Amino acid sequence: MLKILKQNLYKVIFNLKASYLVIFISLILWAVYSYNTMNKQIESEKVYAKLINLSGKQRMLSQKTALMAKRYFETSDLKFKEHLKELIDLMKSENSYLTHHLPSKTMKEIYFQKPNELNKKVEYYFTVLDKFYMEEDQITLRLIENSSFELLPLLNNAVNAFEKESNERTEQMKEKERFILIGTIITLIIEALFIMIPAMNLVNRTQHQLREINNTLESKINEQTKMIKEDRNLLSLYLNTVNILIISLDKNGDIIMINKTGCEILGYTKDELIGKNWFEIGLLHESEKKKVKEYFDLIVSNKIAVKDKYFQNKLLNKNGEEVILKWSNSILKIENKIVGVLSSGIDITKEKKQEQIINQQASNVAMGEMIANIAHQWRQPLSIITTSATGIQLQKEIDNLTDEQFFTATNMINDQAQYLSKTIDDFRNFLKGDIKPVVFDINKDINEFLTLVKASIESHHINVITELNEHKNIKGYPNQLKQCFINIFNNSKDEFEKIDENDRYLFIEEHFDEKSIYITFQDSAGGIPENILPKIFDPYFTTKEQTRGTGLGLSMTYDIIANGMNGDIKAQNIEYEYDNKQLKGAKFTITIPIETI
């Protein structure tokens, strides 16, 4: 009887189904253990990631609040005060989260025990900020700046401590991963011994059946594949997976197809759009409807090439909100006849809003620089007017004023007054900006730019050498282009302060060929470090002190040249000889295609 029980037991143990069940249960248990272990580690890493992020932001906010307080104190602009309040509240909120979620004894010692007592110093910084917000004064501002400076290394230390603990936990997680890996390998080996070997016996018995089934399935798959390729649902599946608006219009402008993303961007369902006329449904902005319709008619009449061309326009979604899209178009043909247009559009609304913010910030900086230039440029004429007026007054008092002296002095006063009036007109024309493109003389634009910065050129002892070719009229935005020149000039001007006055040269050249106009600015200020050269056109990138640079000037310059005038701007370092001197500096080359301006 015992022998029979043993035989039955062996049959059960080595039965394939029983083996599958045992291995399956062991895999489930191992998977549950692995999941719980890794999940705990991942949750821990999430907490550390958030704490590292918040501590890093505290470091940035400590500097930014000090900068914003200084900006408000210098300008009395309530916008800066409101932004300062927002930054203070954000910094307080995030510091509260940090101090209530410190994960270790080490971090608690950094924040609450000597010698660091970081939380105490942060709370003191909040007290100073609140005091400045209620009654701004220079003494409190100095306390803010000093406290911010003292906080920076302490906050750096906190960030490093968070990162160190996170790295240690990562190493612990790697050890557990290795343990789980070894366990998984062992489980797979057991599975191979108790499942794969018995399964191989079944393989030999089923190979013939599988070949027959495979041949049958292959035939059916080929038939189904052919049907799928002919089915329009395959195209619809693709269109609804891409993250861009895709729409098809017939020659009359009626919508015959729109994908899921397009419906989401516009806020309509497919049923609300299919069959409706694109130009009459109310999607197009009134200011652009006529222009877009004319462009569409040129496409469907095959009077304009659309390959590799992009354009932007404004739409209104179902809620009346403005959406900005960047479009590309393809012509739809059947038997070589144009039947409509297939268009794809990328939603760039957020990017455009960000550009507006950047441009506004840069314009504020430019306004301050212009006011400084006006002050410089007026100083000498006002001095001449004052000297002339007091001179003839003195001569009159001592009864020694001749007609010649009187007319000479009054003419001089009038000449200087006319010069001041012209200066006002020049700066007013520049600051009012460009609403639409106009035809203008590129050389005149360069000379007007030099007039705007004349005072800065003289006060910084800069030798400007120009080489301008014959007058060339182009169509574009003259004031925006002058702003680009000013941004490049300011970049060189700041670097000139580091070198001798006798070596300060700025070369401005202009030339053109059949396709483009080229404008170069080449200075002798030592050049741009090679490691930051590729980043100088990035928004907010600056190597200057926070009080002197916003990182917006060259970024705005790139945007105006590339997006506003379809051109290009590049920067490089160059070494050259001039007036028997070996010089090194930065060279900016602006390229504007003639055919687009």
Coordinates of C-alpha atoms in Angstrom, one line a residue, residues 175-488:
E175 CA 21.5 45.8 -3.7
K176 CA 17.9 44.8 -3.4
E177 CA 17.6 44.7 -7.2
R178 CA 20.5 42.3 -7.3
F179 CA 18.9 40.1 -4.7
I180 CA 15.6 40.1 -6.6
L181 CA 17.5 39.3 -9.8
I182 CA 19.2 36.3 -8.2
G183 CA 15.9 35.1 -6.9
T184 CA 14.3 35.5 -10.3
I185 CA 17.1 33.5 -12.0
I186 CA 16.7 30.7 -9.4
T187 CA 13.0 30.7 -10.0
L188 CA 13.5 30.5 -13.8
I189 CA 16.0 27.6 -13.4
I190 CA 13.5 25.7 -11.3
E191 CA 10.8 26.4 -14.0
A192 CA 13.2 25.1 -16.7
L193 CA 13.8 21.9 -14.7
F194 CA 10.2 21.1 -13.8
I195 CA 8.4 22.6 -16.8
M196 CA 10.6 23.0 -19.9
I197 CA 12.0 19.5 -19.9
P198 CA 8.5 17.8 -19.8
A199 CA 7.3 20.4 -22.2
M200 CA 10.0 19.4 -24.8
N201 CA 8.4 15.9 -25.0
L202 CA 5.2 17.6 -26.0
V203 CA 6.9 19.6 -28.7
N204 CA 7.9 16.6 -30.7
R205 CA 4.3 15.3 -30.7
T206 CA 2.8 18.7 -31.8
Q207 CA 5.3 19.9 -34.4
H208 CA 3.4 18.3 -37.3
Q209 CA 0.1 19.8 -36.1
L210 CA 1.8 23.2 -35.7
R211 CA 3.2 23.1 -39.2
E212 CA -0.3 22.5 -40.6
I213 CA -1.8 25.2 -38.4
N214 CA 1.0 27.6 -39.3
N215 CA 0.4 27.1 -43.0
T216 CA -3.4 27.7 -42.6
L217 CA -2.8 30.8 -40.4
E218 CA -0.2 32.2 -42.8
S219 CA -2.7 32.1 -45.6
K220 CA -5.4 33.8 -43.5
I221 CA -2.9 36.4 -42.2
N222 CA -2.0 37.3 -45.8
E223 CA -5.6 37.8 -46.7
Q224 CA -6.3 39.9 -43.6
T225 CA -3.2 42.0 -44.1
K226 CA -4.3 42.8 -47.7
M227 CA -7.8 43.8 -46.4
I228 CA -6.3 46.0 -43.6
K229 CA -4.1 47.9 -46.1
E230 CA -7.1 48.7 -48.2
D231 CA -9.1 49.7 -45.2
R232 CA -9.3 53.5 -44.4
N233 CA -9.5 52.7 -40.7
L234 CA -5.7 52.0 -40.7
L235 CA -5.1 55.6 -41.8
S236 CA -7.6 56.9 -39.2
L237 CA -5.8 54.9 -36.5
Y238 CA -2.5 56.6 -37.4
L239 CA -4.1 60.1 -37.6
N240 CA -5.6 59.7 -34.1
T241 CA -2.3 58.8 -32.5
V242 CA -0.2 61.7 -33.6
N243 CA -0.2 64.8 -31.4
I244 CA -0.7 67.4 -34.1
L245 CA -3.8 68.7 -35.8
I246 CA -4.4 67.1 -39.2
I247 CA -7.2 68.3 -41.4
S248 CA -8.2 67.7 -45.0
L249 CA -10.2 70.3 -47.1
D250 CA -11.7 69.9 -50.5
K251 CA -11.2 72.5 -53.2
N252 CA -14.1 74.5 -51.8
G253 CA -12.7 74.6 -48.3
D254 CA -15.2 72.1 -46.9
I255 CA -13.8 69.8 -44.1
I256 CA -13.7 66.2 -45.2
M257 CA -11.4 64.8 -42.5
I258 CA -10.0 65.9 -39.1
N259 CA -8.2 63.8 -36.5
K260 CA -8.8 63.5 -32.8
T261 CA -6.1 65.9 -31.8
G262 CA -7.6 68.5 -34.1
C263 CA -11.0 68.2 -32.5
E264 CA -9.4 68.5 -29.0
I265 CA -7.5 71.7 -30.0
L266 CA -10.5 73.3 -31.5
G267 CA -13.0 72.1 -28.9
Y268 CA -15.5 70.6 -31.5
T269 CA -16.6 67.0 -32.2
K270 CA -16.1 65.5 -35.6
D271 CA -19.8 65.7 -36.4
E272 CA -19.7 69.4 -35.7
L273 CA -16.9 70.0 -38.2
I274 CA -17.2 67.4 -41.0
G275 CA -18.9 68.9 -44.0
K276 CA -18.6 72.5 -42.7
N277 CA -16.7 75.2 -44.6
W278 CA -13.4 76.0 -42.9
F279 CA -13.6 79.7 -43.8
E280 CA -17.3 80.2 -42.7
I281 CA -17.6 78.1 -39.5
G282 CA -16.0 80.9 -37.4
L283 CA -12.6 79.3 -36.6
L284 CA -10.4 81.8 -38.4
H285 CA -9.5 85.1 -36.7
E286 CA -11.2 87.9 -38.6
S287 CA -7.9 89.7 -39.1
E288 CA -6.5 86.8 -41.0
K289 CA -9.5 85.2 -42.7
K290 CA -9.0 87.0 -46.1
K291 CA -5.3 86.3 -46.2
V292 CA -5.7 82.6 -45.4
K293 CA -8.5 82.2 -48.0
E294 CA -6.3 83.9 -50.7
Y295 CA -3.4 81.6 -49.8
F296 CA -5.7 78.5 -49.9
D297 CA -7.0 79.5 -53.4
L298 CA -3.5 79.9 -54.7
I299 CA -2.7 76.3 -53.4
V300 CA -5.7 74.6 -55.0
S301 CA -5.2 76.5 -58.2
N302 CA -1.6 75.2 -58.3
K303 CA -0.2 78.8 -58.4
I304 CA 2.1 78.4 -55.4
A305 CA 4.5 75.7 -54.2
V306 CA 3.8 74.5 -50.7
K307 CA 6.8 72.1 -50.1
D308 CA 8.9 72.9 -47.0
K309 CA 6.9 76.1 -46.3
Y310 CA 5.4 76.9 -43.0
F311 CA 3.1 79.7 -41.8
Q312 CA 1.3 80.7 -38.6
N313 CA -2.2 82.0 -38.0
K314 CA -4.7 82.5 -35.2
L315 CA -7.8 80.4 -34.7
L316 CA -10.7 80.7 -32.3
N317 CA -11.8 77.5 -30.5
K318 CA -15.4 76.7 -29.6
N319 CA -15.0 78.7 -26.3
G320 CA -13.8 81.7 -28.2
E321 CA -10.2 81.3 -27.0
E322 CA -7.4 82.2 -29.3
V323 CA -5.2 79.4 -30.5
I324 CA -2.0 79.9 -32.5
L325 CA -1.0 77.1 -34.9
K326 CA 2.1 76.5 -37.1
W327 CA 1.0 75.0 -40.4
S328 CA 2.4 72.9 -43.2
N329 CA 0.4 71.9 -46.3
S330 CA 0.4 69.2 -48.9
I331 CA -1.7 69.0 -52.1
L332 CA -4.1 66.1 -52.5
K333 CA -4.3 64.7 -56.0
I334 CA -6.3 61.9 -57.6
E335 CA -5.2 60.9 -61.1
N336 CA -2.9 64.0 -61.1
K337 CA -5.8 66.4 -60.5
I338 CA -5.9 68.6 -57.4
V339 CA -8.9 67.7 -55.2
G340 CA -8.0 69.4 -52.0
V341 CA -5.4 70.2 -49.3
L342 CA -4.0 68.1 -46.4
S343 CA -2.7 70.4 -43.6
S344 CA -1.0 69.6 -40.3
G345 CA -0.8 72.2 -37.5
I346 CA 1.2 72.3 -34.3
D347 CA -0.3 74.2 -31.4
I348 CA 2.3 76.8 -30.4
T349 CA 0.0 79.0 -28.3
K350 CA 2.0 78.4 -25.0
E351 CA 5.3 79.1 -26.8
K352 CA 3.9 82.4 -28.3
K353 CA 2.7 83.6 -24.9
Q354 CA 6.1 82.8 -23.4
E355 CA 7.7 84.8 -26.2
Q356 CA 5.5 87.8 -25.4
I357 CA 6.5 87.6 -21.8
I358 CA 10.2 87.5 -22.8
N359 CA 9.9 90.3 -25.2
Q360 CA 8.1 92.5 -22.7
Q361 CA 10.8 91.9 -20.1
A362 CA 13.4 92.7 -22.7
S363 CA 11.6 95.9 -23.7
N364 CA 11.5 97.0 -20.1
V365 CA 15.3 96.6 -19.9
A366 CA 15.7 98.4 -23.3
M367 CA 13.5 101.3 -22.0
G368 CA 15.8 101.8 -19.0
E369 CA 18.8 101.8 -21.3
M370 CA 17.2 104.3 -23.7
I371 CA 16.4 106.7 -20.8
A372 CA 20.1 106.5 -19.7
N373 CA 21.2 107.3 -23.3
I374 CA 18.8 110.3 -23.5
A375 CA 20.3 111.6 -20.2
H376 CA 23.8 111.2 -21.6
Q377 CA 22.9 112.8 -24.9
W378 CA 21.2 115.8 -23.4
R379 CA 24.0 116.7 -20.9
Q380 CA 26.2 118.6 -23.3
P381 CA 23.5 120.6 -25.1
L382 CA 21.9 121.6 -21.8
S383 CA 25.3 122.7 -20.6
I384 CA 25.8 124.9 -23.7
I385 CA 22.3 126.4 -23.4
T386 CA 22.9 127.2 -19.7
T387 CA 26.3 128.7 -20.4
S388 CA 25.0 130.8 -23.3
A389 CA 22.0 132.1 -21.3
T390 CA 24.0 133.0 -18.2
G391 CA 26.7 134.6 -20.4
I392 CA 24.4 137.1 -22.1
Q393 CA 22.6 137.7 -18.8
L394 CA 26.0 138.6 -17.2
Q395 CA 27.0 140.8 -20.2
K396 CA 23.6 142.6 -19.9
E397 CA 24.0 143.2 -16.2
I398 CA 27.3 144.9 -16.7
D399 CA 25.9 146.7 -19.8
N400 CA 28.5 145.1 -22.0
L401 CA 26.1 143.0 -24.3
T402 CA 26.6 143.7 -28.0
D403 CA 24.2 142.7 -30.7
E404 CA 26.7 140.2 -32.1
Q405 CA 27.1 138.5 -28.7
F406 CA 23.4 138.4 -28.3
F407 CA 22.6 136.9 -31.7
T408 CA 25.6 134.4 -31.4
A409 CA 24.3 133.2 -28.0
T410 CA 20.6 133.0 -29.0
N411 CA 21.6 131.2 -32.2
M412 CA 23.6 128.7 -30.2
I413 CA 20.7 128.2 -27.8
N414 CA 18.3 127.7 -30.7
D415 CA 20.7 125.2 -32.4
Q416 CA 21.0 123.2 -29.2
A417 CA 17.2 123.3 -28.6
Q418 CA 16.7 122.0 -32.2
Y419 CA 19.2 119.2 -31.5
L420 CA 17.3 118.3 -28.3
S421 CA 14.0 118.3 -30.2
K422 CA 15.5 116.0 -32.9
T423 CA 16.8 113.7 -30.2
I424 CA 13.3 113.4 -28.7
D425 CA 11.9 112.5 -32.2
D426 CA 14.6 109.9 -32.7
F427 CA 14.0 108.2 -29.4
R428 CA 10.2 108.5 -29.7
N429 CA 10.2 106.9 -33.2
F430 CA 12.4 104.1 -31.9
L431 CA 10.3 103.4 -28.8
K432 CA 6.9 103.4 -30.5
G433 CA 7.9 100.1 -32.2
D434 CA 6.8 98.5 -35.5
I435 CA 3.2 97.5 -36.1
K436 CA 3.7 96.2 -39.6
P437 CA 6.6 95.8 -42.1
V438 CA 7.7 98.9 -44.0
V439 CA 10.3 99.6 -46.7
F440 CA 13.4 101.2 -45.2
D441 CA 17.0 102.0 -45.9
I442 CA 19.3 99.5 -44.1
N443 CA 22.2 101.9 -44.0
K444 CA 19.9 104.6 -42.5
D445 CA 18.8 102.2 -39.9
I446 CA 22.4 101.5 -38.9
N447 CA 23.2 105.2 -38.7
E448 CA 20.0 105.9 -36.6
F449 CA 21.1 103.1 -34.2
L450 CA 24.5 104.8 -33.9
T451 CA 22.8 108.1 -33.0
L452 CA 20.7 106.3 -30.3
V453 CA 23.9 105.0 -28.6
K454 CA 26.1 107.9 -29.4
A455 CA 26.4 108.9 -25.7
S456 CA 27.3 105.4 -24.7
I457 CA 29.9 105.2 -27.4
E458 CA 31.6 108.4 -26.2
S459 CA 31.3 107.7 -22.5
H460 CA 32.9 104.2 -22.9
H461 CA 35.6 105.5 -25.4
I462 CA 34.7 103.0 -28.1
N463 CA 36.2 103.5 -31.6
V464 CA 33.4 102.6 -34.1
I465 CA 34.5 101.9 -37.7
T466 CA 31.7 101.4 -40.2
E467 CA 31.9 100.0 -43.8
L468 CA 28.5 100.4 -45.5
N469 CA 27.8 99.8 -49.1
E470 CA 25.4 101.6 -51.3
H471 CA 21.9 102.3 -49.9
K472 CA 19.7 99.3 -50.0
N473 CA 15.9 99.5 -49.4
I474 CA 14.4 96.4 -47.8
K475 CA 11.0 95.5 -46.3
G476 CA 10.9 94.7 -42.6
Y477 CA 10.8 96.1 -39.1
P478 CA 13.4 98.9 -38.8
N479 CA 12.8 99.7 -35.1
Q480 CA 13.0 96.0 -34.1
L481 CA 16.2 95.7 -36.2
K482 CA 17.7 98.7 -34.4
Q483 CA 16.8 97.0 -31.1
C484 CA 18.8 94.0 -32.3
F485 CA 21.8 96.3 -33.0
I486 CA 21.5 97.8 -29.5
N487 CA 21.4 94.4 -27.9
I488 CA 24.6 93.3 -29.7

